[in-house]
Tab-separated table of C-alpha atoms in Angstrom:
chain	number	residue	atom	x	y	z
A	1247	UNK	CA	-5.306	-36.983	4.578
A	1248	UNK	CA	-3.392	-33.544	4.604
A	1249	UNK	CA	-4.157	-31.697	0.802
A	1250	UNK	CA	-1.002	-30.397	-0.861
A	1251	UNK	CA	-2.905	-26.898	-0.446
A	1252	UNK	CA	-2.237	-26.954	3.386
A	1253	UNK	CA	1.049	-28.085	3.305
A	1254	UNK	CA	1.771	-23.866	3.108
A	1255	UNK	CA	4.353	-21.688	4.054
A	1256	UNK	CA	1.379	-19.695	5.840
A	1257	UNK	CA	-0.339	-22.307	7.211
A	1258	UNK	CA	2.658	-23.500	9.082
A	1259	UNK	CA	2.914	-20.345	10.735
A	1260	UNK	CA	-0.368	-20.280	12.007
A	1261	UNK	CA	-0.516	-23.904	13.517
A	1262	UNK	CA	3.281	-23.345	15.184
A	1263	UNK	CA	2.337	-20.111	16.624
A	1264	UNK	CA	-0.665	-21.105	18.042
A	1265	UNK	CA	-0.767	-21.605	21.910
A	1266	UNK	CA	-3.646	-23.190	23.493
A	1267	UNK	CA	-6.743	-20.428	24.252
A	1268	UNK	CA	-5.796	-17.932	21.838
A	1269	UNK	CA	-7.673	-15.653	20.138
A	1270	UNK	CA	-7.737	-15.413	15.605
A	1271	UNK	CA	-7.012	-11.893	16.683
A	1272	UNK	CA	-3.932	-13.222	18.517
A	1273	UNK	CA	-2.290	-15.107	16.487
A	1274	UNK	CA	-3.260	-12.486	13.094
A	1275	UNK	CA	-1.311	-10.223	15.126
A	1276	UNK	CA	1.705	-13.151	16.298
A	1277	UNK	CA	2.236	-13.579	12.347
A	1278	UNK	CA	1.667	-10.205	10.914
A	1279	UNK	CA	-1.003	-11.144	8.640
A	1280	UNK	CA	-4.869	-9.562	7.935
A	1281	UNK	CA	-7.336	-11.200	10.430
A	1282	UNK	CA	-9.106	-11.954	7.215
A	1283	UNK	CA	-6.598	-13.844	5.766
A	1284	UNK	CA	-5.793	-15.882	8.968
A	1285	UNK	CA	-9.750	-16.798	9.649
A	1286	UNK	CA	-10.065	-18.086	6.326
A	1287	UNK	CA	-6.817	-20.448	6.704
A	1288	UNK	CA	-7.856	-21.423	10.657
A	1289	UNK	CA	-11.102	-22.512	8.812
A	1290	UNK	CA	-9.514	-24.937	6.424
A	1291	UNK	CA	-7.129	-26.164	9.260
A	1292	UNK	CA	-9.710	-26.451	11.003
A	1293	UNK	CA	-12.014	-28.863	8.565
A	1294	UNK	CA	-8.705	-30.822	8.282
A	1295	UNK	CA	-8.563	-31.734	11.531
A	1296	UNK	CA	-5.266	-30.234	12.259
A	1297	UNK	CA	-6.694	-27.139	14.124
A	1298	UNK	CA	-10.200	-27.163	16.620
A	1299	UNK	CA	-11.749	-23.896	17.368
A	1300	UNK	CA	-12.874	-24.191	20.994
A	1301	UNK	CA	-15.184	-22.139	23.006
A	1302	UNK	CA	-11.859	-20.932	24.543
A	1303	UNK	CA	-10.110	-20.689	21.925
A	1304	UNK	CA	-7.810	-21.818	18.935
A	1305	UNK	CA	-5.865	-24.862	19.732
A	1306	UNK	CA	-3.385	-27.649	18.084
A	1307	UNK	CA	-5.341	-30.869	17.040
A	1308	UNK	CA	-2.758	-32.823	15.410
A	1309	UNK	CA	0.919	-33.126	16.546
A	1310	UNK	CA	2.389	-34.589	14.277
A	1311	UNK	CA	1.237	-32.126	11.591
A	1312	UNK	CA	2.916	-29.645	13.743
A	1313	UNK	CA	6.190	-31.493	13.862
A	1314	UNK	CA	6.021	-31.535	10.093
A	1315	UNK	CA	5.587	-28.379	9.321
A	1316	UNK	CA	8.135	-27.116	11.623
A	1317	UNK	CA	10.363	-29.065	9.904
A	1318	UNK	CA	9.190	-27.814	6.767
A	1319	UNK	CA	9.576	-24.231	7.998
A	1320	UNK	CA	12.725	-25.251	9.147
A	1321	UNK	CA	14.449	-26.272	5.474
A	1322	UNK	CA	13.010	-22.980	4.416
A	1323	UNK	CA	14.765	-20.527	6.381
A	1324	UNK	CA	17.741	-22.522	6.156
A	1325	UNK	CA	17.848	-22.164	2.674
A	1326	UNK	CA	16.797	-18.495	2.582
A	1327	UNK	CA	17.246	-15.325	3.694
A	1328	UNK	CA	15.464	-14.820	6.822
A	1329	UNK	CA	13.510	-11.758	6.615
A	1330	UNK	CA	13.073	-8.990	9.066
A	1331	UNK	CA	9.080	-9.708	9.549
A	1332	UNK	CA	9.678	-13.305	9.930
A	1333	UNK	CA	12.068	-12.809	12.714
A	1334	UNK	CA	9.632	-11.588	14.967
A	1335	UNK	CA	7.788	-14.675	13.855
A	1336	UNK	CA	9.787	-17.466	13.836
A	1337	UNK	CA	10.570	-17.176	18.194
A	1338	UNK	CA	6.454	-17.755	18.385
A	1339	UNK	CA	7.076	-21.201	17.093
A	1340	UNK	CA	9.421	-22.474	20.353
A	1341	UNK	CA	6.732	-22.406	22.486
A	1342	UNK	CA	9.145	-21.260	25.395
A	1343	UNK	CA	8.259	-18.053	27.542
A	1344	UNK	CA	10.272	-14.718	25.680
A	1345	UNK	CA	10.097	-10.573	25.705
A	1346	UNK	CA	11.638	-8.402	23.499
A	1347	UNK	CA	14.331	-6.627	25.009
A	1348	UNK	CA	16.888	-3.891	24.469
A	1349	UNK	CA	16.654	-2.374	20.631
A	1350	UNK	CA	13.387	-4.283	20.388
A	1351	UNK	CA	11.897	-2.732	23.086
A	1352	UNK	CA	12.425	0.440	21.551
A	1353	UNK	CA	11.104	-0.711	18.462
A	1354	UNK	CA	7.778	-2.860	19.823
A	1355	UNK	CA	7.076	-0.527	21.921
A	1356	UNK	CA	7.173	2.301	19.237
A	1357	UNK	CA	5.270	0.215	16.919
A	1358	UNK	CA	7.976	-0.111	14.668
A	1359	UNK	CA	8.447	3.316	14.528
A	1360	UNK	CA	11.826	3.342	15.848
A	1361	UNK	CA	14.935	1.456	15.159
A	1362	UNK	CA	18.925	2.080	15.628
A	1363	UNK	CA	22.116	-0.038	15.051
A	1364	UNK	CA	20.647	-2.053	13.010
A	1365	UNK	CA	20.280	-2.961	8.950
A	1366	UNK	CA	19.577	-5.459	6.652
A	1367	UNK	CA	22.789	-7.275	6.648
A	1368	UNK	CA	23.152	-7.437	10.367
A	1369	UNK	CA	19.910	-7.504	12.300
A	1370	UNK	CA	20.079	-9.040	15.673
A	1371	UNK	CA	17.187	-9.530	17.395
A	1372	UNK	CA	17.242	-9.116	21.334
A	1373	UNK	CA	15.273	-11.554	23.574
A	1374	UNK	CA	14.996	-11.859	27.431
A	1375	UNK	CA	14.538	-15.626	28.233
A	1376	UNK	CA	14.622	-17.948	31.192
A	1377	UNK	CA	17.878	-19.402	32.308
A	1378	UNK	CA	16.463	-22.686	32.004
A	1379	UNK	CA	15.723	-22.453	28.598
A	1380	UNK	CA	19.146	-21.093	27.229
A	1381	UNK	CA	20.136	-24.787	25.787
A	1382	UNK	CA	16.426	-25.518	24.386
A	1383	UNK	CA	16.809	-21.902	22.828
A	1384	UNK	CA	19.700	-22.584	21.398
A	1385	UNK	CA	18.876	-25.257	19.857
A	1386	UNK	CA	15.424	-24.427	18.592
A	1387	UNK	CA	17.140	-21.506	16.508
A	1388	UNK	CA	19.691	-24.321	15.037
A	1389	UNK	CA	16.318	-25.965	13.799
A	1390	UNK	CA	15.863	-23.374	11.775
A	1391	UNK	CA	19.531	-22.420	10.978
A	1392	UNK	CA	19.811	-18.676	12.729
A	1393	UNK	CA	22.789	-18.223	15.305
A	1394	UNK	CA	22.438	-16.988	19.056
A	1395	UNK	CA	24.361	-15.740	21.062
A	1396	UNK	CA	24.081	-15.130	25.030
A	1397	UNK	CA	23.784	-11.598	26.583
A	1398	UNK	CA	26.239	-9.682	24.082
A	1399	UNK	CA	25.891	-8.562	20.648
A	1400	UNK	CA	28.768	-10.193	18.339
A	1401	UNK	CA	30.324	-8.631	15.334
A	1402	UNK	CA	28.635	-8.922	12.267
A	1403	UNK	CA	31.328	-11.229	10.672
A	1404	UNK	CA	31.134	-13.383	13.680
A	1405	UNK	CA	27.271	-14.724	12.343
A	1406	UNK	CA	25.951	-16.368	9.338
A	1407	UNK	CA	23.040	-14.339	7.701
A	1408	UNK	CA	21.266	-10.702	9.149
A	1409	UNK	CA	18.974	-12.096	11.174
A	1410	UNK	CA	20.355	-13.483	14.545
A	1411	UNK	CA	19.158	-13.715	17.937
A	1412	UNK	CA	20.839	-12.444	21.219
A	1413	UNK	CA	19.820	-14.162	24.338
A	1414	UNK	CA	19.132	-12.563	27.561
A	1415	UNK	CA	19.104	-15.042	30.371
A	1416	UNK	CA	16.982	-14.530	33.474
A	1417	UNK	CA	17.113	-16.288	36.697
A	1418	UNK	CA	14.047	-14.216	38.261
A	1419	UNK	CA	11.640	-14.611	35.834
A	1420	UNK	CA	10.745	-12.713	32.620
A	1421	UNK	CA	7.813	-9.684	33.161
A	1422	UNK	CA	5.987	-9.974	30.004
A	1423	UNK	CA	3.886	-7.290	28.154
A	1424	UNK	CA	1.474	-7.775	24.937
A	1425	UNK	CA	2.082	-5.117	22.392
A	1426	UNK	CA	0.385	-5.892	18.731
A	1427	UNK	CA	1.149	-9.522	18.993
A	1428	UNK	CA	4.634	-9.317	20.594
A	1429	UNK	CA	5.794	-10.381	23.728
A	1430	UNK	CA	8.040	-7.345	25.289
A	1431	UNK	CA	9.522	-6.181	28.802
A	1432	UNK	CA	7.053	-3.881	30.514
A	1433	UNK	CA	6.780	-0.204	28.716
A	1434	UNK	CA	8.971	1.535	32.344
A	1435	UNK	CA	11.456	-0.999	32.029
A	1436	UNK	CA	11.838	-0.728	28.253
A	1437	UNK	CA	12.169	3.340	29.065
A	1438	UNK	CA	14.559	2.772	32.179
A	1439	UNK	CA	16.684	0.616	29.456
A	1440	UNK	CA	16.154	3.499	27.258
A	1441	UNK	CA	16.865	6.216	29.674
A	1442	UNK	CA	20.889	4.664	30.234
A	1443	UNK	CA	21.689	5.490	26.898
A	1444	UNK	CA	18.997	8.667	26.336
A	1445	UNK	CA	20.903	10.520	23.454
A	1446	UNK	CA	20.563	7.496	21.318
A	1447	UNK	CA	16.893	6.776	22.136
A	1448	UNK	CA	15.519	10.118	22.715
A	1449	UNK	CA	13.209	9.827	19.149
A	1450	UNK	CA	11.751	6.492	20.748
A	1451	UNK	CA	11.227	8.344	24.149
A	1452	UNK	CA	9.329	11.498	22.122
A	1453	UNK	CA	7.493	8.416	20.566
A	1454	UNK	CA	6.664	6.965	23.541
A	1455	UNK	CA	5.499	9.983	25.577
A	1456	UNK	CA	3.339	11.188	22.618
A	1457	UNK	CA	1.866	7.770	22.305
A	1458	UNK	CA	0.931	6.358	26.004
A	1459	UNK	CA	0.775	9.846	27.630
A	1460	UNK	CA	4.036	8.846	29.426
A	1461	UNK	CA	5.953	12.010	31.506
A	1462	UNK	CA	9.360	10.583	30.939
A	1463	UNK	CA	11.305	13.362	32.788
A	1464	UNK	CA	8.775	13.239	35.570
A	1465	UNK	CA	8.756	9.888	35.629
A	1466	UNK	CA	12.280	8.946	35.472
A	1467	UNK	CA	13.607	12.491	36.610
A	1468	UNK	CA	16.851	10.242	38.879
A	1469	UNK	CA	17.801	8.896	35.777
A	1470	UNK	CA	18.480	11.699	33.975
A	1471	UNK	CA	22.221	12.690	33.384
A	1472	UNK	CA	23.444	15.831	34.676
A	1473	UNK	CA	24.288	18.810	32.899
């Protein structure tokens, strides 16, 4: 029998973000909490039978607790405020193939560090998916009652709540990179994205250079506008 104590907002996030083989590390990282703090909870999951640590790593035991507590997480975030940390969360629970794109790029990449166009009462977040996935996408987010759109950026008074989602389809598959938990475009694309539009992102390129060692001119010298 499930306790009442597990039946917990952060429990929840650690069984739905939880793909098969990975790490306490991982998924510490995938839900932004102390690695601590998320060995002690994979523990109790765990001796309730709703986790198994494997020699190869974390895994889902029980389904069904799963389903429930999605649809617990669900009836949360539709009756509150999603926050800004949760929204790099909540696409870990779909279980579908995703990389930060675009402003979150810039922002992964940078560690947080950067950010533009963005605030608390409009914060869309921008996600490269397959083409395959766009109606299953679509409808997880309705799960959890957060509006999508597909490849543009709508006006602010065209969503309900900050936190939205905008939907890059691919037909050529997604190149994924792991950056503290995340899943984001590869660091040269996320600076070739950057490099279109360099006046706006030029304190995530200084960032970027300072932190991986990266010669952006050198590296991207044909992208470079002219004088």
């Amino acid at each position: 029998m499930v306790t009442v104590e597990l039946m917990n907002s952060t429990a929840a996030k650690i069984v739905l973000v939880t793909q098969r083989g990975d790490s306490i590390n991982r998924i510490s990282n995938k839900v932004g909490t102390s690695y601590s703090w998320v060995y002690d909870w994979i523990d109790r999951l765990d001796d309730g039978n709703i986790i198994s640590k494997t020699d190869s790593g974390i895994q889902v035991a029980d389904y069904e607790m799963r389903r429930r507590y999605e649809e617990m997480m669900g009836t949360l975030y539709s009756r509150d405020e999603v926050s800004q940390d949760d929204a790099y969360v909540i696409p870990h629970f779909a279980g579908m193939e995703y990389a930060y794109t675009e402003i979150d790029a810039a922002y992964i990449w940078t560690d947080g560090g950067y950010q533009i166009a963005r605030s608390h009462n409009d914060y869309p977040v921008f996600i490269q998916i397959h083409e395959r996935d766009i109606d299953r996408w679509i409808e997880f987010f309705e799960r959890f009652g957060i509006d999508t759109t597909v490849g543009e950026r709508p006006d602010a008074d065209d969503v309900d709540g900050s936190v939205h989602y905008v939907l890059f389809p691919q037909t050529d598959g997604i190149d994924v990179e792991w950056n503290d938990g995340n899943p984001v475009i590869p660091l040269d694309d996320a600076v070739e994205q950057m490099m279109q539009t360099r006046a706006a992102y030029e304190p995530a390129l200084e960032i970027i250079a300072n932190e991986y060692d990266v010669d952006i001119d050198a590296n991207h010298h044909d992208q470079l506008p002219a004088d």
